[in-house]
Short mmCIF file of C-alpha atoms in Angstrom, two decimals:
data_model
loop_
_atom_site.label_atom_id
_atom_site.label_comp_id
_atom_site.label_asym_id
_atom_site.label_seq_id
_atom_site.Cartn_x
_atom_site.Cartn_y
_atom_site.Cartn_z
CA UNK A 12 9.17 38.80 81.57
CA UNK A 13 12.73 37.96 82.55
CA UNK A 14 15.96 39.74 81.67
CA UNK A 15 19.53 38.59 82.27
CA UNK A 16 22.00 41.45 82.42
CA UNK A 17 25.78 40.98 82.59
CA UNK A 18 27.40 43.71 84.68
CA UNK A 19 25.88 44.95 87.95
CA UNK A 20 28.00 48.10 88.05
CA UNK A 21 26.72 51.67 88.00
CA UNK A 22 25.86 51.64 84.29
CA UNK A 23 24.19 48.24 84.51
CA UNK A 24 22.03 49.25 87.46
CA UNK A 25 21.51 52.92 86.69
CA UNK A 26 20.85 52.69 82.97
CA UNK A 27 20.06 49.30 81.44
CA UNK A 28 18.62 47.74 84.59
CA UNK A 29 16.40 50.77 85.21
CA UNK A 30 15.00 50.78 81.67
CA UNK A 31 14.39 47.03 81.67
CA UNK A 32 12.62 47.32 85.02
CA UNK A 33 10.46 50.19 83.75
CA UNK A 34 9.55 48.07 80.72
CA UNK A 35 8.23 45.33 82.99
CA UNK A 36 11.18 42.93 83.21
CA UNK A 37 12.38 41.12 86.31
CA UNK A 38 16.15 41.64 86.07
CA UNK A 39 18.76 39.09 87.08
CA UNK A 40 22.22 40.67 87.22
CA UNK A 41 25.30 38.56 86.49
CA UNK A 42 28.55 39.77 88.04
CA UNK A 43 31.80 38.43 89.49
CA UNK A 44 31.85 41.00 92.31
CA UNK A 45 30.72 38.78 95.19
CA UNK A 46 29.91 41.67 97.53
CA UNK A 47 27.70 43.34 94.92
CA UNK A 48 25.96 40.08 94.08
CA UNK A 49 25.29 39.41 97.79
CA UNK A 50 23.81 42.90 98.28
CA UNK A 51 21.46 42.46 95.32
CA UNK A 52 20.44 38.99 96.48
CA UNK A 53 19.69 40.28 99.98
CA UNK A 54 17.85 43.51 99.13
CA UNK A 55 16.34 42.60 95.73
CA UNK A 56 15.97 46.30 95.00
CA UNK A 57 17.98 49.53 94.70
CA UNK A 58 17.50 53.25 94.16
CA UNK A 59 18.44 55.29 91.09
CA UNK A 60 18.78 59.04 91.68
CA UNK A 61 18.58 61.46 88.78
CA UNK A 62 21.17 64.25 88.77
CA UNK A 63 18.74 67.12 88.40
CA UNK A 64 17.51 69.97 90.58
CA UNK A 65 14.64 67.91 91.97
CA UNK A 66 16.86 64.90 92.72
CA UNK A 67 14.18 62.53 91.39
CA UNK A 68 14.66 59.00 92.70
CA UNK A 69 13.30 55.72 91.32
CA UNK A 70 13.05 52.34 93.01
CA UNK A 71 14.14 49.36 90.93
CA UNK A 72 12.68 46.26 92.55
CA UNK A 73 12.09 42.60 91.63
CA UNK A 74 15.78 42.15 90.90
CA UNK A 75 18.28 39.49 91.87
CA UNK A 76 21.86 38.56 91.03
CA UNK A 77 24.03 35.52 90.44
CA UNK A 78 27.77 34.88 90.44
CA UNK A 79 29.16 35.11 86.91
CA UNK A 80 31.66 32.39 87.73
CA UNK A 81 28.82 29.86 88.11
CA UNK A 82 28.58 29.11 84.39
CA UNK A 83 25.95 26.41 84.82
CA UNK A 84 23.56 28.68 86.72
CA UNK A 85 24.14 31.57 84.32
CA UNK A 86 23.35 29.26 81.40
CA UNK A 87 20.12 28.13 83.06
CA UNK A 88 19.01 31.74 83.53
CA UNK A 89 19.76 32.56 79.89
CA UNK A 90 17.78 29.53 78.75
CA UNK A 91 14.71 30.96 80.54
CA UNK A 92 15.21 34.64 79.70
CA UNK A 93 13.27 36.90 77.35
CA UNK A 94 16.27 39.17 76.76
CA UNK A 95 20.01 39.18 77.55
CA UNK A 96 21.98 42.43 77.81
CA UNK A 97 25.51 43.43 78.80
CA UNK A 98 27.32 46.47 80.18
CA UNK A 99 30.70 45.02 81.07
CA UNK A 100 33.15 46.77 78.74
CA UNK A 101 34.18 45.49 75.34
CA UNK A 102 37.33 43.83 76.69
CA UNK A 103 35.24 41.65 79.02
CA UNK A 104 32.87 40.29 76.36
CA UNK A 105 35.20 37.39 75.56
CA UNK A 106 35.14 36.36 79.21
CA UNK A 107 31.34 35.98 79.34
CA UNK A 108 31.08 34.27 75.94
CA UNK A 109 31.36 30.69 77.26
CA UNK A 110 28.45 31.15 79.67
CA UNK A 111 26.33 32.80 76.97
CA UNK A 112 27.11 29.93 74.59
CA UNK A 113 26.10 27.37 77.20
CA UNK A 114 22.85 29.23 77.77
CA UNK A 115 22.14 29.27 74.04
CA UNK A 116 22.68 25.51 73.85
CA UNK A 117 20.22 24.92 76.68
CA UNK A 118 17.69 27.30 75.17
CA UNK A 119 17.85 25.77 71.70
CA UNK A 120 17.42 22.30 73.20
CA UNK A 121 14.21 23.42 74.95
CA UNK A 122 12.76 25.04 71.82
CA UNK A 123 11.93 28.42 73.34
CA UNK A 124 11.16 31.62 71.45
CA UNK A 125 13.74 33.78 69.72
CA UNK A 126 16.13 35.55 72.08
CA UNK A 127 17.74 38.99 71.67
CA UNK A 128 21.26 39.34 73.09
CA UNK A 129 22.29 43.00 73.14
CA UNK A 130 25.76 44.24 74.11
CA UNK A 131 25.28 47.77 75.46
CA UNK A 132 28.91 48.85 75.19
CA UNK A 133 30.78 51.96 74.08
CA UNK A 134 31.94 50.39 70.83
CA UNK A 135 31.02 49.92 67.20
CA UNK A 136 29.23 46.60 66.75
CA UNK A 137 29.37 45.41 70.36
CA UNK A 138 26.76 42.69 69.88
CA UNK A 139 28.50 41.49 66.72
CA UNK A 140 31.77 41.26 68.66
CA UNK A 141 30.04 39.26 71.41
CA UNK A 142 28.47 36.94 68.83
CA UNK A 143 31.88 36.16 67.36
CA UNK A 144 33.23 35.23 70.80
CA UNK A 145 30.13 33.16 71.60
CA UNK A 146 30.23 31.23 68.32
CA UNK A 147 33.79 30.14 69.10
CA UNK A 148 32.22 28.00 71.83
CA UNK A 149 29.47 26.51 69.62
CA UNK A 150 29.66 23.64 67.17
CA UNK A 151 28.85 24.28 63.50
CA UNK A 152 25.44 22.63 63.85
CA UNK A 153 24.51 24.68 66.91
CA UNK A 154 25.68 27.85 65.14
CA UNK A 155 23.27 27.14 62.28
CA UNK A 156 20.42 26.61 64.74
CA UNK A 157 21.40 29.77 66.65
CA UNK A 158 21.30 31.78 63.43
CA UNK A 159 17.59 30.93 63.21
CA UNK A 160 16.64 31.65 66.82
CA UNK A 161 19.20 33.92 68.52
CA UNK A 162 19.59 37.58 67.49
CA UNK A 163 22.55 39.79 68.29
CA UNK A 164 21.29 43.28 67.36
CA UNK A 165 23.92 45.97 67.74
CA UNK A 166 23.16 48.97 69.93
CA UNK A 167 24.26 52.50 70.75
CA UNK A 168 23.96 53.58 74.38
CA UNK A 169 24.44 56.97 75.96
CA UNK A 170 24.10 58.01 79.59
CA UNK A 171 26.69 59.63 81.83
CA UNK A 172 27.12 57.56 84.99
CA UNK A 173 30.13 58.84 86.97
CA UNK A 174 32.15 57.01 89.58
CA UNK A 175 30.47 57.49 92.94
CA UNK A 176 30.26 56.39 96.55
CA UNK A 177 27.06 56.11 98.57
CA UNK A 178 26.23 54.83 102.04
CA UNK A 179 24.00 52.32 100.26
CA UNK A 180 26.38 50.49 97.86
CA UNK A 181 23.51 49.74 95.47
CA UNK A 182 22.32 53.32 95.04
CA UNK A 183 23.44 54.94 91.81
CA UNK A 184 23.20 58.47 90.44
CA UNK A 185 22.75 59.09 86.70
CA UNK A 186 22.20 62.10 84.47
CA UNK A 187 18.63 62.79 83.25
CA UNK A 188 19.48 62.24 79.58
CA UNK A 189 19.71 58.77 78.08
CA UNK A 190 19.63 57.20 74.65
CA UNK A 191 19.46 53.47 73.89
CA UNK A 192 19.25 52.79 70.17
CA UNK A 193 18.94 49.22 68.85
CA UNK A 194 18.93 47.93 65.29
CA UNK A 195 15.86 46.00 64.26
CA UNK A 196 16.26 42.25 63.65
CA UNK A 197 13.99 40.11 61.45
CA UNK A 198 14.23 37.34 64.08
CA UNK A 199 12.56 39.61 66.62
CA UNK A 200 9.74 40.96 64.45
CA UNK A 201 7.07 39.22 66.54
CA UNK A 202 8.39 40.55 69.86
CA UNK A 203 7.12 43.64 71.64
CA UNK A 204 9.67 46.45 71.45
CA UNK A 205 11.03 47.69 74.79
CA UNK A 206 9.62 50.99 76.01
CA UNK A 207 12.34 53.64 76.17
CA UNK A 208 14.44 52.02 73.42
CA UNK A 209 14.76 53.67 70.01
CA UNK A 210 14.71 51.05 67.23
CA UNK A 211 16.24 51.81 63.84
CA UNK A 212 16.92 49.96 60.60
CA UNK A 213 20.40 51.43 60.13
CA UNK A 214 22.32 51.81 63.39
CA UNK A 215 25.75 52.94 62.21
CA UNK A 216 24.91 56.67 61.87
CA UNK A 217 23.57 56.75 65.43
CA UNK A 218 26.55 54.86 66.86
CA UNK A 219 29.06 57.15 65.20
CA UNK A 220 27.07 60.30 66.01
CA UNK A 221 27.17 59.32 69.69
CA UNK A 222 30.79 58.12 69.74
CA UNK A 223 32.13 61.10 67.82
CA UNK A 224 30.15 63.69 69.76
CA UNK A 225 29.61 62.49 73.32
CA UNK A 226 32.70 60.30 73.68
CA UNK A 227 34.90 62.56 71.58
CA UNK A 228 33.89 65.70 73.46
CA UNK A 229 34.24 63.99 76.82
CA UNK A 230 37.79 62.81 76.22
CA UNK A 231 38.85 66.14 74.69
CA UNK A 232 37.72 67.79 77.94
CA UNK A 233 39.43 65.08 80.00
CA UNK A 234 42.83 65.15 78.31
CA UNK A 235 43.07 68.93 78.18
CA UNK A 236 41.69 69.07 81.72
CA UNK A 237 44.44 66.70 82.82
CA UNK A 238 47.09 68.96 81.25
CA UNK A 239 45.79 71.84 83.35
CA UNK A 240 45.46 69.84 86.55
CA UNK A 241 41.67 69.76 86.83
CA UNK A 242 40.12 66.87 88.77
CA UNK A 243 36.65 66.85 87.20
CA UNK A 244 35.06 67.39 83.81
CA UNK A 245 32.82 70.06 85.32
CA UNK A 246 35.89 72.04 86.47
CA UNK A 247 37.58 71.63 83.09
CA UNK A 248 34.50 72.83 81.20
CA UNK A 249 34.51 76.08 83.21
CA UNK A 250 37.91 76.87 81.64
CA UNK A 251 37.20 78.97 78.54
CA UNK A 252 40.25 77.62 76.68
CA UNK A 253 39.22 74.01 77.24
CA UNK A 254 35.59 74.77 76.38
CA UNK A 255 36.78 76.28 73.08
CA UNK A 256 38.83 73.17 72.35
CA UNK A 257 35.86 70.88 73.04
CA UNK A 258 33.58 72.98 70.87
CA UNK A 259 36.19 73.07 68.10
CA UNK A 260 36.68 69.30 68.17
CA UNK A 261 32.91 68.69 68.02
CA UNK A 262 32.59 71.10 65.12
CA UNK A 263 35.28 69.13 63.28
CA UNK A 264 33.73 65.73 64.00
CA UNK A 265 30.27 67.17 63.39
CA UNK A 266 31.17 68.48 59.96
CA UNK A 267 32.47 65.02 59.06
CA UNK A 268 29.31 63.32 60.37
CA UNK A 269 27.07 65.68 58.41
CA UNK A 270 29.01 64.87 55.24
CA UNK A 271 29.12 61.13 55.92
CA UNK A 272 25.50 60.53 56.96
CA UNK A 273 23.69 63.58 55.62
CA UNK A 274 22.56 64.67 59.08
CA UNK A 275 20.72 67.98 59.08
CA UNK A 276 23.40 70.56 59.88
CA UNK A 277 21.20 72.69 62.15
CA UNK A 278 19.86 69.65 64.02
CA UNK A 279 23.37 68.37 64.59
CA UNK A 280 24.45 71.77 65.92
CA UNK A 281 21.59 71.54 68.43
CA UNK A 282 22.71 68.02 69.33
CA UNK A 283 26.22 69.37 70.06
CA UNK A 284 24.74 72.10 72.26
CA UNK A 285 22.78 69.47 74.17
CA UNK A 286 25.94 67.41 74.72
CA UNK A 287 27.84 70.44 76.02
CA UNK A 288 25.03 71.17 78.50
CA UNK A 289 25.32 67.59 79.76
CA UNK A 290 29.06 67.98 80.34
CA UNK A 291 28.54 70.99 82.62
CA UNK A 292 25.62 69.52 84.59
CA UNK A 293 26.26 70.94 88.11
CA UNK A 294 24.51 67.98 89.72
CA UNK A 295 27.07 65.52 88.35
CA UNK A 296 30.70 65.13 89.33
CA UNK A 297 32.65 63.17 86.72
CA UNK A 298 36.37 62.63 87.21
CA UNK A 299 38.94 63.47 84.54
CA UNK A 300 40.76 60.24 85.46
CA UNK A 301 37.66 58.14 84.67
CA UNK A 302 36.93 59.76 81.33
CA UNK A 303 40.60 59.78 80.30
CA UNK A 304 41.35 56.18 81.30
CA UNK A 305 42.44 53.63 78.69
CA UNK A 306 44.09 56.16 76.36
CA UNK A 307 45.43 53.42 74.06
CA UNK A 308 41.89 52.31 73.26
CA UNK A 309 40.78 55.89 72.78
CA UNK A 310 43.68 56.60 70.42
CA UNK A 311 43.04 53.52 68.27
CA UNK A 312 42.32 54.06 64.55
CA UNK A 313 38.57 53.43 64.72
CA UNK A 314 37.85 55.18 67.99
CA UNK A 315 36.71 58.65 69.08
CA UNK A 316 39.70 60.80 68.09
CA UNK A 317 41.47 59.27 65.12
CA UNK A 318 38.47 58.08 63.10
CA UNK A 319 36.56 61.40 63.10
CA UNK A 320 39.82 63.23 62.40
CA UNK A 321 40.50 60.99 59.40
CA UNK A 322 36.92 61.35 58.14
CA UNK A 323 37.16 65.13 58.39
CA UNK A 324 40.54 65.11 56.65
CA UNK A 325 39.16 62.96 53.82
CA UNK A 326 36.30 65.42 53.32
CA UNK A 327 38.74 68.34 53.20
CA UNK A 328 37.63 69.68 56.58
CA UNK A 329 40.43 71.41 58.54
CA UNK A 330 41.36 69.40 61.64
CA UNK A 331 43.08 71.13 64.54
CA UNK A 332 41.40 70.29 67.81
CA UNK A 333 41.04 66.55 67.25
CA UNK A 334 44.78 66.22 66.68
CA UNK A 335 45.43 68.47 69.69
CA UNK A 336 43.37 66.04 71.76
CA UNK A 337 45.42 63.12 70.40
CA UNK A 338 48.54 64.95 71.51
CA UNK A 339 47.05 65.65 74.94
CA UNK A 340 46.12 61.96 75.29
CA UNK A 341 49.80 61.10 74.84
CA UNK A 342 50.55 63.24 77.90
CA UNK A 343 47.95 61.42 80.03
CA UNK A 344 50.03 59.83 82.77
CA UNK A 345 47.63 58.52 85.39
CA UNK A 346 49.66 56.23 87.67
CA UNK A 347 46.64 53.94 88.18
CA UNK A 348 46.09 53.39 84.46
CA UNK A 349 48.12 50.55 82.83
CA UNK A 350 47.47 51.91 79.32
CA UNK A 351 48.75 55.35 80.32
CA UNK A 352 51.87 53.72 81.74
CA UNK A 353 52.38 51.76 78.51
CA UNK A 354 52.09 54.94 76.43
CA UNK A 355 54.62 56.81 78.54
CA UNK A 356 57.02 53.87 78.42
CA UNK A 357 56.71 53.71 74.62
CA UNK A 358 57.41 57.43 74.22
CA UNK A 359 60.42 57.18 76.51
CA UNK A 360 61.86 54.08 74.85
CA UNK A 361 60.89 54.50 71.20
CA UNK A 362 60.09 58.18 70.79
CA UNK A 363 57.02 60.21 69.94
CA UNK A 364 56.69 59.39 66.23
CA UNK A 365 56.96 55.62 66.72
CA UNK A 366 54.35 55.78 69.49
CA UNK A 367 51.97 57.94 67.47
CA UNK A 368 52.10 55.53 64.55
CA UNK A 369 51.85 52.41 66.70
CA UNK A 370 48.73 53.46 68.58
CA UNK A 371 46.90 55.71 66.10
CA UNK A 372 47.81 53.98 62.85
CA UNK A 373 48.83 57.36 61.39
CA UNK A 374 52.08 56.96 59.46
CA UNK A 375 54.85 59.46 60.12
CA UNK A 376 54.31 61.25 56.79
CA UNK A 377 50.56 61.67 57.27
CA UNK A 378 49.62 65.35 57.77
CA UNK A 379 47.55 64.49 60.86
CA UNK A 380 50.52 62.65 62.39
CA UNK A 381 52.78 65.64 61.79
CA UNK A 382 50.20 68.02 63.23
CA UNK A 383 49.62 65.91 66.36
CA UNK A 384 53.39 65.63 66.90
CA UNK A 385 53.84 69.40 66.63
CA UNK A 386 50.98 69.96 69.07
CA UNK A 387 52.46 67.42 71.48
CA UNK A 388 55.75 69.33 71.50
CA UNK A 389 53.93 72.62 72.03
CA UNK A 390 52.00 71.14 74.96
CA UNK A 391 55.23 69.70 76.34
CA UNK A 392 56.83 73.16 76.30
CA UNK A 393 53.87 74.64 78.20
CA UNK A 394 54.06 71.86 80.80
CA UNK A 395 57.79 72.31 81.23
CA UNK A 396 57.41 76.09 81.60
CA UNK A 397 54.68 75.58 84.18
CA UNK A 398 56.89 73.12 86.07
CA UNK A 399 59.80 75.59 86.09
CA UNK A 400 57.49 78.33 87.33
CA UNK A 401 56.19 76.15 90.14
CA UNK A 402 59.76 75.17 91.08
CA UNK A 403 60.83 78.80 91.42
CA UNK A 404 58.11 79.65 93.92
#
């Protein structure tokens, strides 16, 4: 069996590539990083180390890679594949759409079996987003044919894969836990389901449970950790005040999820405990800068802070820590992050309330907007006091 996977980065190799390999697929990675592609072509294998006490290591072999800029070759590989997956980031999906479309055209012309194309991204409806971009490159007739033979099942993925450096550039370290949930598709009913993948009929509850627990908790730790000057999530989670804020935010989002999807309250509490244990894994080092990056995306109305806060508010659940995290995100000023720079420029030029509304969608009179603004000012006072104290030393 053959798999084409877009994105040969740490997540692609350490998560999706590993699972596809374990399920019996020969994996062809597609990437625009020429050095990475060359390494994979030369070695045709790499090691995945599990961040646990034993340091378990797995060999992923029978792999290769091709240059994503070679659209013709990428299309040929897709035409012959049994599955296509991505782990490139939602913003990159539009850039791979033309190659995917070309591959679909070749595949449909050859009359091969139905093909699943799964975007494994941290977003709601990643595969649906990719499909929309791909269909922009297909004629109406080809779109109709694709509807009968090409499936774009949405997925929820969860595995912490931090930034890392190894002597071997292909080696990657990942946490022991993983979850890859895929919605079932009628087009794929005859295909064997992939070992290690959890298939469900209704994906949305699982996507939002993951986004509003794992991703929410992670960025709460990151933004409050940044305010206190911590470099890693593990350091931040050792701070009792930050731990309390993460727990509080997950209780708020969790209460909303239980109301929205009728999750079992006790089971969801156990799920939260499991997530917290993952954040403090001593065998992982995850940087605050990595988790906090792209604050504009993370402050958007349907993402990990604003949406669960609005859901909780609508259900009459008190919201304090989610808005505090929104406020902390507005302080995130990583010089290497263009979105952080844009936020700071907006606050400086247009003021806090304009910026809050622009990026969160919360109007100035909304109670959550007012609360986040008050918390921002309180955090600002603490930062200023700390700066004065450091200056007097």
